[in-house]
CSV table of C-alpha atoms in Angstrom, one decimal:
chain,number,residue,atom,x,y,z
Z,1,VAL,CA,-19.8,-37.8,38.7
Z,2,PRO,CA,-18.9,-34.9,41.0
Z,3,PRO,CA,-17.8,-36.1,44.5
Z,4,HIS,CA,-20.9,-34.6,46.2
Z,5,HIS,CA,-23.4,-36.7,44.2
Z,6,PRO,CA,-24.4,-40.2,45.3
Z,7,VAL,CA,-24.3,-43.1,43.0
Z,8,VAL,CA,-27.0,-45.6,43.5
Z,9,CYS,CA,-26.5,-49.3,42.7
Z,10,CYS,CA,-29.5,-51.5,42.1
Z,11,SER,CA,-29.2,-55.2,42.6
Z,12,ALA,CA,-31.4,-58.1,43.4
Z,13,ALA,CA,-30.9,-57.1,47.1
Z,14,GLY,CA,-32.3,-53.7,46.4
Z,15,PRO,CA,-30.9,-50.2,45.9
Z,16,GLN,CA,-27.8,-49.2,47.8
Z,17,ILE,CA,-25.2,-46.4,47.8
Z,18,CYS,CA,-22.0,-47.5,46.0
Z,19,THR,CA,-18.5,-46.1,46.0
Z,20,LYS,CA,-18.0,-43.6,43.2
Z,21,ARG,CA,-15.3,-43.5,40.7
Z,22,PRO,CA,-13.4,-40.3,40.2
Z,23,GLY,CA,-15.2,-37.6,38.1
Z,24,ARG,CA,-14.3,-37.1,34.5
Z,25,GLY,CA,-13.7,-33.6,33.2
Z,26,ARG,CA,-15.6,-32.5,30.1
Z,27,THR,CA,-13.7,-30.7,27.4
Z,28,LEU,CA,-15.4,-29.1,24.5
Z,29,LEU,CA,-13.8,-28.8,21.1
Z,30,ALA,CA,-13.5,-25.3,19.7
Z,31,SER,CA,-16.3,-26.0,17.2
Z,32,GLN,CA,-18.6,-27.2,20.0
Z,33,ARG,CA,-17.9,-24.0,22.0
Z,34,LYS,CA,-18.6,-21.8,19.0
Z,35,ARG,CA,-21.9,-23.7,18.4
Z,36,ARG,CA,-23.0,-23.3,22.0
Z,37,LYS,CA,-22.3,-19.6,22.1
Z,38,SER,CA,-25.1,-17.8,20.4
Z,39,ALA,CA,-25.0,-14.4,18.6
Z,40,THR,CA,-25.9,-11.3,20.6
Z,41,PRO,CA,-29.5,-11.8,21.5
Z,42,ASP,CA,-32.3,-9.3,20.9
Z,43,PRO,CA,-32.8,-7.7,24.4
Z,44,LYS,CA,-36.6,-7.6,23.9
Z,45,GLU,CA,-36.8,-11.3,23.0
Z,46,LYS,CA,-37.2,-13.7,25.9
Z,47,GLN,CA,-34.2,-15.9,26.2
Z,48,THR,CA,-34.0,-19.6,26.9
Z,49,CYS,CA,-31.1,-21.8,28.0
Z,50,ASP,CA,-30.2,-25.4,27.2
Z,51,ILE,CA,-28.9,-27.7,29.9
Z,52,ARG,CA,-27.4,-31.0,29.0
Z,53,LEU,CA,-28.4,-34.0,31.2
Z,54,ARG,CA,-26.3,-37.1,30.9
Z,55,VAL,CA,-27.7,-40.4,32.3
Z,56,ARG,CA,-25.6,-43.5,32.2
Z,57,ALA,CA,-26.2,-47.0,33.6
Z,58,GLU,CA,-23.1,-49.1,34.5
Z,59,TYR,CA,-22.3,-52.3,36.2
Z,60,CYS,CA,-21.0,-51.8,39.7
Z,61,GLN,CA,-18.5,-54.7,39.5
Z,62,HIS,CA,-16.4,-55.9,36.5
Z,63,GLU,CA,-14.0,-58.2,38.3
Z,64,THR,CA,-16.2,-61.4,38.0
Z,65,ALA,CA,-16.5,-60.8,34.2
Z,66,LEU,CA,-12.8,-60.3,33.8
Z,67,GLN,CA,-11.6,-63.2,36.1
Z,68,GLY,CA,-10.7,-66.2,34.1
Z,69,ASN,CA,-11.5,-64.5,30.8
Z,70,VAL,CA,-8.3,-62.5,30.4
Z,71,PHE,CA,-5.2,-64.5,29.8
Z,72,SER,CA,-2.2,-64.8,27.4
Z,73,ASN,CA,0.3,-67.4,26.7
Z,74,LYS,CA,2.7,-65.0,24.8
Z,75,GLN,CA,6.3,-65.3,25.9
Z,76,ASP,CA,7.2,-61.7,25.6
Z,77,PRO,CA,6.0,-59.7,28.6
Z,78,LEU,CA,5.0,-56.7,26.6
Z,79,GLU,CA,3.1,-58.7,24.0
Z,80,ARG,CA,1.4,-60.6,26.9
Z,81,GLN,CA,0.4,-57.4,28.6
Z,82,PHE,CA,-1.0,-56.0,25.3
Z,83,GLU,CA,-3.0,-59.1,24.6
Z,84,ARG,CA,-4.5,-59.1,28.1
Z,85,PHE,CA,-5.3,-55.4,27.8
Z,86,ASN,CA,-7.1,-55.9,24.5
Z,87,GLN,CA,-9.1,-58.8,25.9
Z,88,ALA,CA,-10.1,-56.8,29.0
Z,89,ASN,CA,-11.0,-53.9,26.8
Z,90,THR,CA,-13.2,-56.1,24.6
Z,91,ILE,CA,-15.0,-57.6,27.6
Z,92,LEU,CA,-15.6,-54.2,29.2
Z,93,LYS,CA,-17.0,-52.7,25.9
Z,94,SER,CA,-19.4,-55.6,25.6
Z,95,ARG,CA,-20.7,-54.8,29.1
Z,96,ASP,CA,-21.6,-51.2,28.1
Z,97,LEU,CA,-25.1,-50.5,29.2
Z,98,GLY,CA,-25.3,-47.2,27.3
Z,99,SER,CA,-26.2,-43.7,28.1
Z,100,ILE,CA,-28.8,-41.1,27.2
Z,101,ILE,CA,-28.2,-37.4,26.7
Z,102,CYS,CA,-31.1,-35.0,27.1
Z,103,ASP,CA,-30.9,-31.3,26.2
Z,104,ILE,CA,-33.5,-29.5,28.4
Z,105,LYS,CA,-34.6,-26.0,27.4
Z,106,PHE,CA,-35.5,-23.7,30.3
Z,107,SER,CA,-37.2,-20.3,29.9
Z,108,GLU,CA,-37.8,-19.7,33.6
Z,109,LEU,CA,-35.1,-19.1,36.2
Z,110,THR,CA,-37.2,-20.7,39.0
Z,111,TYR,CA,-37.5,-24.0,37.1
Z,112,LEU,CA,-33.8,-24.0,36.2
Z,113,ASP,CA,-32.9,-23.4,39.9
Z,114,ALA,CA,-35.3,-26.1,41.1
Z,115,PHE,CA,-33.7,-28.6,38.5
Z,116,TRP,CA,-30.2,-27.7,39.7
Z,117,ARG,CA,-31.2,-28.1,43.4
Z,118,ASP,CA,-32.7,-31.5,42.6
Z,119,TYR,CA,-29.5,-32.5,40.8
Z,120,ILE,CA,-27.2,-31.3,43.7
Z,121,ASN,CA,-29.2,-32.9,46.5
Z,122,GLY,CA,-29.6,-36.2,44.7
Z,123,SER,CA,-33.4,-36.2,44.2
Z,124,LEU,CA,-33.0,-36.0,40.4
Z,125,LEU,CA,-30.9,-39.2,40.5
Z,126,GLU,CA,-33.5,-40.9,42.7
Z,127,ALA,CA,-36.4,-39.8,40.4
Z,128,LEU,CA,-34.5,-41.0,37.3
Z,129,LYS,CA,-33.7,-44.4,38.9
Z,130,GLY,CA,-37.3,-45.5,38.5
Z,131,VAL,CA,-37.3,-44.4,34.8
Z,132,PHE,CA,-34.0,-45.9,33.7
Z,133,ILE,CA,-33.5,-48.9,36.0
Z,134,THR,CA,-36.4,-50.9,34.7
Z,135,ASP,CA,-37.4,-54.5,35.3
Z,136,SER,CA,-36.3,-55.3,31.8
Z,137,LEU,CA,-32.9,-53.9,32.4
Z,138,LYS,CA,-32.6,-55.7,35.7
Z,139,GLN,CA,-33.6,-58.9,33.9
Z,140,ALA,CA,-31.1,-58.3,31.2
Z,141,VAL,CA,-28.2,-57.9,33.6
Z,142,GLY,CA,-29.2,-60.9,35.7
Z,143,HIS,CA,-28.0,-60.8,39.3
Z,144,GLU,CA,-25.3,-58.2,38.7
Z,145,ALA,CA,-25.6,-54.9,40.5
Z,146,ILE,CA,-25.9,-51.8,38.3
Z,147,LYS,CA,-25.6,-48.1,39.1
Z,148,LEU,CA,-27.0,-45.0,37.5
Z,149,LEU,CA,-24.8,-42.0,36.9
Z,150,VAL,CA,-26.3,-38.6,36.3
Z,151,ASN,CA,-24.3,-35.5,35.3
Z,152,VAL,CA,-25.2,-31.9,34.6
Z,153,ASP,CA,-22.3,-29.5,33.7
Z,154,GLU,CA,-22.1,-26.7,36.3
Z,155,GLU,CA,-20.8,-24.2,33.7
Z,156,ASP,CA,-23.9,-24.8,31.5
Z,157,TYR,CA,-26.1,-24.1,34.6
Z,158,GLU,CA,-24.2,-20.9,35.5
Z,159,VAL,CA,-24.3,-19.6,31.9
Z,160,GLY,CA,-28.0,-20.5,31.6
Z,161,ARG,CA,-28.7,-18.9,35.0
Z,162,GLN,CA,-27.1,-15.6,33.9
Z,163,LYS,CA,-29.1,-15.6,30.7
Z,164,LEU,CA,-32.4,-16.2,32.5
Z,165,LEU,CA,-31.5,-13.6,35.1
Z,166,ARG,CA,-31.2,-11.1,32.3
Z,167,ASN,CA,-34.7,-12.0,31.2
Z,168,LEU,CA,-36.0,-11.2,34.7
Z,169,MET,CA,-34.2,-7.9,34.8
Z,170,LEU,CA,-35.5,-6.9,31.4
Z,171,GLN,CA,-39.1,-7.8,32.4
Z,172,THR,CA,-38.9,-5.7,35.6
Z,173,ALA,CA,-37.2,-2.8,33.9
Z,174,PRO,CA,-39.4,0.3,33.2
């Protein structure tokens, strides 16, 4: 999550702003880049752009699940470390709450810009909290705090914005 976006944790005590983990870069494979770049569009045809929205729910704390559950009685320090790592990895994978990826198609620049503004100022995150942090999810995680992470790639937004800006220029051209 970019550093300027809040992360909201929801627990039995209610929502609160939590510390964020460092952002992760997104790299596309060459095949993905080729797929996302379209052929030269017909200038008379109205263009749309796709924006990928990623929404992920995570536990805020993992220490309690790891404490007392990660151990090794191996004599060799390297083997002991590998065994502990594998156990911790298994526990963390079992706590994966999942994510949802939405591809949103925009045909109007004003709607794209409003979406981006809502993403940047955190109101998109706030709106999505009510959709994704449901009572059934809260019940499933028990008393543990969870957070919602929302990500939209800025490069997708910039490319989409340029595409929709061309639409506007073509519409206003004589």
